[in-house]
GROMACS .gro file of C-alpha atoms in nm:
model
  388
    1MET     CA    1   0.007  -0.007  -0.036
    2ARG     CA    2   0.278   0.245   0.055
    3PRO     CA    3   0.354   0.298  -0.288
    4LEU     CA    4   0.004   0.402  -0.345
    5TYR     CA    5   0.005   0.648  -0.045
    6ALA     CA    6   0.337   0.770  -0.209
    7ALA     CA    7   0.145   0.827  -0.534
    8GLY     CA    8  -0.073   1.046  -0.391
    9PHE     CA    9   0.190   1.271  -0.221
   10THR     CA   10   0.317   1.281  -0.518
   11THR     CA   11   0.028   1.438  -0.719
   12ALA     CA   12  -0.057   1.662  -0.371
   13PHE     CA   13   0.290   1.796  -0.325
   14GLY     CA   14   0.336   1.840  -0.711
   15ALA     CA   15   0.027   2.028  -0.793
   16HIS     CA   16   0.090   2.290  -0.463
   17GLY     CA   17   0.471   2.316  -0.497
   18ILE     CA   18   0.444   2.439  -0.816
   19ALA     CA   19   0.176   2.644  -0.779
   20ALA     CA   20   0.249   2.829  -0.476
   21ASN     CA   21   0.587   2.911  -0.666
   22LEU     CA   22   0.499   2.993  -0.993
   23GLY     CA   23   0.478   3.358  -0.881
   24ALA     CA   24   0.843   3.365  -0.809
   25LEU     CA   25   0.966   3.337  -1.161
   26SER     CA   26   1.112   3.619  -1.385
   27ASP     CA   27   0.923   3.830  -1.588
   28ASP     CA   28   0.983   3.678  -1.909
   29ALA     CA   29   0.818   3.351  -1.806
   30VAL     CA   30   0.501   3.493  -1.610
   31THR     CA   31   0.466   3.850  -1.792
   32SER     CA   32   0.141   3.907  -1.634
   33LEU     CA   33  -0.133   3.785  -1.390
   34LEU     CA   34  -0.325   3.638  -1.686
   35VAL     CA   35   0.010   3.401  -1.796
   36LEU     CA   36   0.025   3.322  -1.421
   37GLY     CA   37  -0.381   3.241  -1.432
   38GLY     CA   38  -0.299   3.034  -1.736
   39LEU     CA   39  -0.039   2.824  -1.584
   40LEU     CA   40  -0.222   2.709  -1.258
   41ALA     CA   41  -0.510   2.660  -1.499
   42LEU     CA   42  -0.369   2.444  -1.696
   43TYR     CA   43  -0.298   2.142  -1.468
   44ASP     CA   44  -0.693   2.113  -1.311
   45GLY     CA   45  -0.823   2.155  -1.693
   46ALA     CA   46  -0.610   1.865  -1.791
   47GLU     CA   47  -0.734   1.691  -1.500
   48VAL     CA   48  -1.092   1.755  -1.475
   49VAL     CA   49  -1.108   1.635  -1.851
   50LEU     CA   50  -0.863   1.364  -1.810
   51LYS     CA   51  -0.921   1.193  -1.456
   52PRO     CA   52  -1.270   1.031  -1.590
   53VAL     CA   53  -1.081   0.894  -1.967
   54PHE     CA   54  -0.775   0.731  -1.765
   55GLY     CA   55  -1.011   0.588  -1.496
   56SER     CA   56  -1.242   0.430  -1.735
   57LEU     CA   57  -0.877   0.348  -1.891
   58ALA     CA   58  -0.787   0.161  -1.555
   59ASP     CA   59  -1.105  -0.061  -1.580
   60ARG     CA   60  -1.024  -0.219  -1.893
   61VAL     CA   61  -0.640  -0.261  -1.898
   62GLY     CA   62  -0.604  -0.265  -1.529
   63ALA     CA   63  -0.528  -0.014  -1.286
   64LYS     CA   64  -0.134  -0.053  -1.175
   65PRO     CA   65  -0.053  -0.032  -1.567
   66VAL     CA   66  -0.159   0.328  -1.570
   67LEU     CA   67  -0.084   0.416  -1.235
   68VAL     CA   68   0.308   0.307  -1.340
   69ALA     CA   69   0.290   0.485  -1.678
   70GLY     CA   70   0.123   0.807  -1.551
   71LEU     CA   71   0.397   0.838  -1.271
   72PHE     CA   72   0.684   0.763  -1.518
   73ALA     CA   73   0.490   1.028  -1.763
   74PHE     CA   74   0.489   1.274  -1.441
   75ALA     CA   75   0.882   1.253  -1.455
   76ALA     CA   76   0.892   1.308  -1.825
   77ALA     CA   77   0.706   1.579  -1.834
   78SER     CA   78   0.848   1.773  -1.510
   79ALA     CA   79   1.205   1.671  -1.699
   80LEU     CA   80   1.086   1.891  -1.972
   81TYR     CA   81   1.163   2.231  -1.817
   82ALA     CA   82   1.434   2.090  -1.570
   83LEU     CA   83   1.621   2.006  -1.885
   84ALA     CA   84   1.524   2.309  -2.129
   85ASP     CA   85   1.452   2.623  -1.946
   86SER     CA   86   1.204   2.798  -2.143
   87PRO     CA   87   0.864   2.969  -2.128
   88ALA     CA   88   0.710   2.760  -2.413
   89TRP     CA   89   0.852   2.428  -2.185
   90LEU     CA   90   0.712   2.540  -1.894
   91TRP     CA   91   0.343   2.525  -2.048
   92ALA     CA   92   0.434   2.205  -2.186
   93ALA     CA   93   0.565   2.042  -1.871
   94ARG     CA   94   0.249   2.203  -1.622
   95LEU     CA   95   0.002   2.034  -1.943
   96GLY     CA   96   0.184   1.729  -1.932
   97GLN     CA   97   0.212   1.705  -1.558
   98GLY     CA   98  -0.205   1.715  -1.539
   99ALA     CA   99  -0.230   1.498  -1.782
  100ALA     CA  100   0.048   1.246  -1.624
  101ALA     CA  101  -0.156   1.305  -1.251
  102SER     CA  102  -0.517   1.224  -1.425
  103ALA     CA  103  -0.382   0.905  -1.508
  104PHE     CA  104  -0.217   0.801  -1.170
  105SER     CA  105  -0.446   0.961  -0.942
  106PRO     CA  106  -0.779   0.760  -1.010
  107SER     CA  107  -0.575   0.456  -1.049
  108ALA     CA  108  -0.422   0.477  -0.746
  109SER     CA  109  -0.762   0.509  -0.597
  110ALA     CA  110  -0.859   0.209  -0.720
  111LEU     CA  111  -0.617   0.002  -0.628
  112VAL     CA  112  -0.661   0.145  -0.253
  113ALA     CA  113  -1.066  -0.026  -0.301
  114ARG     CA  114  -0.892  -0.316  -0.502
  115LEU     CA  115  -0.629  -0.468  -0.247
  116ASN     CA  116  -0.830  -0.375   0.064
  117PRO     CA  117  -1.118  -0.553   0.155
  118THR     CA  118  -1.456  -0.372   0.301
  119ALA     CA  119  -1.421  -0.367   0.611
  120LYS     CA  120  -1.078  -0.212   0.584
  121ARG     CA  121  -1.121   0.052   0.315
  122GLY     CA  122  -1.181   0.338   0.560
  123ARG     CA  123  -0.869   0.281   0.707
  124ALA     CA  124  -0.686   0.265   0.357
  125PHE     CA  125  -0.858   0.585   0.219
  126GLY     CA  126  -0.761   0.754   0.590
  127SER     CA  127  -0.410   0.672   0.564
  128TYR     CA  128  -0.399   0.775   0.162
  129GLY     CA  129  -0.589   1.093   0.214
  130PHE     CA  130  -0.308   1.104   0.535
  131HIS     CA  131  -0.033   1.136   0.261
  132LYS     CA  132  -0.166   1.351  -0.005
  133SER     CA  133  -0.287   1.622   0.276
  134ILE     CA  134   0.091   1.566   0.412
  135GLY     CA  135   0.187   1.668   0.023
  136TYR     CA  136  -0.034   2.003  -0.025
  137THR     CA  137   0.079   2.116   0.326
  138LEU     CA  138   0.491   2.061   0.214
  139GLY     CA  139   0.428   2.164  -0.090
  140PRO     CA  140   0.462   2.513  -0.086
  141LEU     CA  141   0.714   2.513   0.205
  142LEU     CA  142   0.965   2.275   0.066
  143GLY     CA  143   0.879   2.370  -0.328
  144GLY     CA  144   0.980   2.737  -0.212
  145VAL     CA  145   1.307   2.617  -0.003
  146LEU     CA  146   1.389   2.451  -0.362
  147VAL     CA  147   1.317   2.723  -0.570
  148TRP     CA  148   1.499   3.007  -0.322
  149ALA     CA  149   1.828   2.726  -0.368
  150GLY     CA  150   1.785   2.653  -0.716
  151GLY     CA  151   1.514   2.846  -0.914
  152LEU     CA  152   1.165   2.629  -1.050
  153ARG     CA  153   1.414   2.472  -1.250
  154LEU     CA  154   1.541   2.274  -0.968
  155LEU     CA  155   1.187   2.196  -0.824
  156PHE     CA  156   1.061   2.018  -1.139
  157ALA     CA  157   1.393   1.824  -1.146
  158VAL     CA  158   1.306   1.688  -0.753
  159LEU     CA  159   0.974   1.632  -0.919
  160ALA     CA  160   1.117   1.436  -1.205
  161VAL     CA  161   1.356   1.202  -0.970
  162LEU     CA  162   1.050   1.170  -0.745
  163GLY     CA  163   0.802   0.997  -1.022
  164VAL     CA  164   1.097   0.814  -1.137
  165ALA     CA  165   1.166   0.676  -0.798
  166VAL     CA  166   0.757   0.622  -0.676
  167GLY     CA  167   0.677   0.502  -0.990
  168ALA     CA  168   0.979   0.234  -0.983
  169TRP     CA  169   0.852   0.122  -0.655
  170ALA     CA  170   0.467   0.084  -0.776
  171ALA     CA  171   0.622  -0.129  -1.074
  172LEU     CA  172   0.829  -0.388  -0.794
  173ALA     CA  173   0.549  -0.376  -0.548
  174VAL     CA  174   0.231  -0.305  -0.628
  175PRO     CA  175   0.020  -0.651  -0.698
  176ALA     CA  176  -0.082  -0.687  -1.049
  177VAL     CA  177  -0.453  -0.666  -1.011
  178PRO     CA  178  -0.639  -0.776  -1.358
  179PRO     CA  179  -0.941  -0.601  -1.469
  180LEU     CA  180  -1.259  -0.814  -1.395
  181PRO     CA  181  -1.473  -0.904  -1.675
  182LYS     CA  182  -1.768  -0.684  -1.692
  183ARG     CA  183  -2.104  -0.654  -1.925
  184ARG     CA  184  -2.101  -0.376  -2.203
  185GLN     CA  185  -2.237  -0.038  -2.080
  186THR     CA  186  -2.408   0.220  -2.294
  187LEU     CA  187  -2.371   0.575  -2.246
  188LEU     CA  188  -2.718   0.630  -2.116
  189ASP     CA  189  -2.671   0.315  -1.815
  190LEU     CA  190  -2.361   0.568  -1.726
  191ALA     CA  191  -2.535   0.833  -1.727
  192ARG     CA  192  -2.797   0.653  -1.486
  193ARG     CA  193  -2.507   0.510  -1.247
  194LEU     CA  194  -2.329   0.872  -1.203
  195ALA     CA  195  -2.693   1.007  -1.151
  196ASP     CA  196  -2.794   0.760  -0.883
  197PRO     CA  197  -2.816   0.914  -0.531
  198VAL     CA  198  -2.559   0.611  -0.420
  199PHE     CA  199  -2.285   0.836  -0.612
  200LEU     CA  200  -2.393   1.132  -0.648
  201GLY     CA  201  -2.429   1.190  -0.215
  202PRO     CA  202  -2.053   1.089  -0.145
  203THR     CA  203  -1.936   1.253  -0.467
  204ALA     CA  204  -2.121   1.591  -0.377
  205ALA     CA  205  -1.971   1.631  -0.034
  206LEU     CA  206  -1.664   1.554  -0.161
  207ALA     CA  207  -1.687   1.797  -0.417
  208ALA     CA  208  -1.828   2.039  -0.101
  209ALA     CA  209  -1.532   1.962   0.124
  210THR     CA  210  -1.259   2.021  -0.157
  211ALA     CA  211  -1.471   2.390  -0.223
  212GLY     CA  212  -1.430   2.453   0.153
  213LEU     CA  213  -1.089   2.363   0.134
  214SER     CA  214  -0.984   2.514  -0.152
  215VAL     CA  215  -1.192   2.844  -0.003
  216GLY     CA  216  -0.980   2.812   0.342
  217VAL     CA  217  -0.625   2.791   0.186
  218GLY     CA  218  -0.676   3.111  -0.096
  219PHE     CA  219  -0.891   3.312   0.086
  220LEU     CA  220  -0.821   3.291   0.466
  221PRO     CA  221  -0.468   3.474   0.409
  222VAL     CA  222  -0.670   3.722   0.268
  223SER     CA  223  -0.870   3.816   0.541
  224GLY     CA  224  -0.520   3.766   0.794
  225ALA     CA  225  -0.413   4.076   0.627
  226ALA     CA  226  -0.712   4.287   0.617
  227ALA     CA  227  -0.694   4.199   0.971
  228GLY     CA  228  -0.343   4.348   0.994
  229LEU     CA  229  -0.189   4.034   1.088
  230GLY     CA  230   0.131   3.916   0.939
  231THR     CA  231   0.240   3.663   0.668
  232VAL     CA  232   0.335   3.432   0.977
  233ALA     CA  233   0.024   3.421   1.132
  234THR     CA  234  -0.153   3.356   0.838
  235GLY     CA  235   0.036   3.105   0.742
  236ALA     CA  236   0.017   2.913   1.036
  237ALA     CA  237  -0.366   2.950   1.019
  238VAL     CA  238  -0.353   2.759   0.696
  239SER     CA  239  -0.096   2.520   0.810
  240VAL     CA  240  -0.351   2.437   1.086
  241LEU     CA  241  -0.641   2.412   0.836
  242ALA     CA  242  -0.404   2.100   0.639
  243ALA     CA  243  -0.279   1.953   0.926
  244THR     CA  244  -0.612   1.920   1.129
  245ALA     CA  245  -0.764   1.757   0.731
  246ALA     CA  246  -0.455   1.540   0.737
  247PHE     CA  247  -0.440   1.381   1.082
  248VAL     CA  248  -0.858   1.328   1.134
  249GLN     CA  249  -0.856   1.137   0.794
  250PRO     CA  250  -0.688   0.768   0.948
  251SER     CA  251  -0.921   0.859   1.251
  252ALA     CA  252  -1.233   0.889   1.064
  253GLY     CA  253  -1.159   0.609   0.848
  254ARG     CA  254  -1.120   0.340   1.152
  255ALA     CA  255  -1.397   0.519   1.314
  256LEU     CA  256  -1.611   0.370   1.005
  257ASP     CA  257  -1.413  -0.018   1.007
  258ASP     CA  258  -1.520  -0.032   1.340
  259GLY     CA  259  -1.893   0.074   1.326
  260ARG     CA  260  -1.848   0.355   1.551
  261LEU     CA  261  -1.910   0.565   1.321
  262THR     CA  262  -2.141   0.522   0.983
  263THR     CA  263  -2.098   0.685   0.633
  264ARG     CA  264  -2.449   0.883   0.636
  265ALA     CA  265  -2.375   1.054   0.989
  266GLY     CA  266  -2.003   1.127   0.943
  267LEU     CA  267  -2.053   1.296   0.565
  268THR     CA  268  -2.330   1.469   0.713
  269ALA     CA  269  -2.106   1.613   1.023
  270GLY     CA  270  -1.831   1.682   0.786
  271LEU     CA  271  -2.058   1.914   0.605
  272VAL     CA  272  -2.181   2.119   0.928
  273LEU     CA  273  -1.831   2.124   1.012
  274THR     CA  274  -1.682   2.263   0.701
  275SER     CA  275  -2.000   2.521   0.671
  276ALA     CA  276  -1.951   2.594   1.074
  277GLY     CA  277  -1.561   2.656   0.927
  278LEU     CA  278  -1.673   2.933   0.675
  279ALA     CA  279  -1.925   3.088   0.920
  280CYS     CA  280  -1.627   3.137   1.166
  281ALA     CA  281  -1.437   3.324   0.914
  282LEU     CA  282  -1.678   3.651   0.940
  283LEU     CA  283  -1.553   3.703   1.281
  284PRO     CA  284  -1.277   3.956   1.321
  285GLY     CA  285  -0.932   3.863   1.399
  286LEU     CA  286  -0.674   3.583   1.443
  287THR     CA  287  -0.980   3.395   1.646
  288GLY     CA  288  -1.186   3.389   1.370
  289ILE     CA  289  -0.956   3.273   1.135
  290LEU     CA  290  -0.815   3.012   1.348
  291LEU     CA  291  -1.141   2.880   1.402
  292ALA     CA  292  -1.265   2.905   1.055
  293ALA     CA  293  -0.892   2.641   0.940
  294ALA     CA  294  -0.984   2.381   1.216
  295LEU     CA  295  -1.340   2.333   1.153
  296ILE     CA  296  -1.277   2.343   0.794
  297GLY     CA  297  -1.008   2.112   0.861
  298ALA     CA  298  -1.224   1.874   1.063
  299GLY     CA  299  -1.483   1.886   0.824
  300THR     CA  300  -1.222   1.779   0.529
  301GLY     CA  301  -1.039   1.532   0.732
  302LEU     CA  302  -1.404   1.357   0.826
  303ILE     CA  303  -1.522   1.367   0.447
  304THR     CA  304  -1.224   1.282   0.228
  305PRO     CA  305  -1.214   0.896   0.361
  306LEU     CA  306  -1.584   0.829   0.401
  307GLY     CA  307  -1.665   0.922   0.071
  308PHE     CA  308  -1.447   0.751  -0.116
  309ALA     CA  309  -1.471   0.440   0.139
  310ALA     CA  310  -1.856   0.454   0.031
  311LEU     CA  311  -1.790   0.476  -0.322
  312ALA     CA  312  -1.558   0.227  -0.345
  313THR     CA  313  -1.768   0.003  -0.140
  314ARG     CA  314  -2.079   0.070  -0.375
  315THR     CA  315  -1.950   0.018  -0.653
  316PRO     CA  316  -1.891  -0.288  -0.881
  317GLU     CA  317  -1.528  -0.371  -0.890
  318GLU     CA  318  -1.459  -0.399  -1.236
  319ARG     CA  319  -1.574   0.026  -1.281
  320LEU     CA  320  -1.393   0.133  -0.964
  321GLY     CA  321  -1.169   0.312  -1.186
  322GLN     CA  322  -1.484   0.445  -1.392
  323THR     CA  323  -1.613   0.558  -1.011
  324MET     CA  324  -1.271   0.715  -0.852
  325GLY     CA  325  -1.239   0.932  -1.191
  326ALA     CA  326  -1.560   1.106  -1.205
  327ALA     CA  327  -1.573   1.138  -0.816
  328GLU     CA  328  -1.198   1.333  -0.860
  329LEU     CA  329  -1.382   1.499  -1.150
  330GLY     CA  330  -1.654   1.620  -0.881
  331ARG     CA  331  -1.356   1.692  -0.648
  332GLU     CA  332  -1.201   1.892  -0.927
  333LEU     CA  333  -1.469   2.122  -0.938
  334GLY     CA  334  -1.523   2.174  -0.638
  335ASP     CA  335  -1.168   2.265  -0.589
  336ALA     CA  336  -1.245   2.533  -0.879
  337GLY     CA  337  -1.580   2.617  -0.819
  338GLY     CA  338  -1.574   2.717  -0.435
  339PRO     CA  339  -1.337   3.009  -0.457
  340LEU     CA  340  -1.515   3.138  -0.782
  341LEU     CA  341  -1.826   3.169  -0.597
  342VAL     CA  342  -1.656   3.342  -0.291
  343ALA     CA  343  -1.450   3.593  -0.501
  344ALA     CA  344  -1.778   3.656  -0.720
  345VAL     CA  345  -2.002   3.748  -0.462
  346ALA     CA  346  -1.702   3.949  -0.298
  347THR     CA  347  -1.648   4.101  -0.564
  348ALA     CA  348  -2.036   4.272  -0.564
  349ALA     CA  349  -2.031   4.263  -0.191
  350THR     CA  350  -1.741   4.185   0.071
  351LEU     CA  351  -1.567   3.878   0.136
  352ALA     CA  352  -1.741   3.811   0.448
  353TYR     CA  353  -2.061   3.753   0.252
  354GLY     CA  354  -1.855   3.562   0.005
  355TYR     CA  355  -1.773   3.311   0.292
  356ALA     CA  356  -2.158   3.337   0.411
  357ALA     CA  357  -2.288   3.208   0.038
  358LEU     CA  358  -2.060   2.948   0.054
  359ALA     CA  359  -2.144   2.856   0.404
  360LEU     CA  360  -2.502   2.860   0.339
  361LEU     CA  361  -2.450   2.703  -0.007
  362ILE     CA  362  -2.269   2.377   0.245
  363GLY     CA  363  -2.503   2.399   0.486
  364ALA     CA  364  -2.763   2.347   0.279
  365GLY     CA  365  -2.647   2.020   0.166
  366ALA     CA  366  -2.568   1.907   0.527
  367VAL     CA  367  -2.936   1.926   0.572
  368LEU     CA  368  -3.046   1.792   0.233
  369ALA     CA  369  -2.808   1.475   0.319
  370ALA     CA  370  -2.958   1.446   0.681
  371SER     CA  371  -3.343   1.405   0.512
  372GLY     CA  372  -3.211   1.209   0.230
  373SER     CA  373  -3.079   0.950   0.482
  374THR     CA  374  -3.380   0.956   0.715
  375ARG     CA  375  -3.603   0.890   0.368
  376LEU     CA  376  -3.335   0.642   0.286
  377ARG     CA  377  -3.340   0.436   0.675
  378ALA     CA  378  -3.743   0.483   0.576
  379ARG     CA  379  -3.690   0.338   0.246
  380GLU     CA  380  -3.491  -0.003   0.385
  381ARG     CA  381  -3.727  -0.035   0.670
  382GLU     CA  382  -4.003  -0.103   0.437
  383MET     CA  383  -3.820  -0.327   0.199
  384ARG     CA  384  -3.739  -0.554   0.543
  385GLY     CA  385  -4.090  -0.558   0.644
  386SER     CA  386  -4.193  -0.654   0.260
  387GLY     CA  387  -3.969  -0.976   0.266
  388GLU     CA  388  -4.048  -1.050   0.581
   0.00000   0.00000   0.00000
């Protein structure tokens, strides 16, 4: 399992390590904020388009070959800019990294599910999420150190070495999991399966958690600066968010496997915590920022392993890659949609109204999840009663 956790760390470290340090480039590479935005969007755009595609490919040919090929492709794309220091190659490298991550990220998730029985999937996804969160946390910090020491090319070189190392480790240590036979699926069958509440519920929760996390990382420092706080204080707040999300995930996964927490209760509680965290961002000063960071991190930490474990448990194993790719797409949409919503509302009013809008939206999701769980339990009781 450890090579799969390392793959999760690689995609998170690469995404945030570069994104946080692109602005340190010289003027000939990043000539405007528009160029910077394009470089940032290129990676995520590739993931939005390609993750479902590579997830389906993993079901067809096996998840391990797609995982290993994706890691080596990530290394090759990283080496492009490390070897050829020019703006054009930077764009090509960033696009290649996003495409490669689209291959190995859903494949790793599918293998986490395939290689663990249902009773242990909560723990497995909790550990996988922990390592990804560590990558998100360390990416900006270690990436900044590498850029300071040797420029952006050094960071890309380190990512190339990391991709090769993890790819070789996965090739040697991850068991071969052959694709399972499956019946033919039409586009209508796929649409029905993805529209099923069994898929939509956990995926919507994952998207909401990612939206809250992205808004917390991006906008809490803005609130801190407006309150007169320094970069150390605001950076510490973001670290609290990431660290809380990292350390809650394994505990949430263990609680699910041990029967101390149900998927429905956990997802609902996670949505409530995320919404409450965004509401706390309305409070003035460092207290509000720290409370917001801790609660958003706890909500994300609850939702992530439970959401993926629920999807893995309720999906036919021969379709796991496709489901994980589609779920990752949902997370990417939340990652982009949350900041866009907050920014749009903040532009029309103030940042406080932006936090409030997203808090209300996620809170409404919690209410719908709770009411949907009540209806589903009633339906299950009816079915059991009719069968007796």
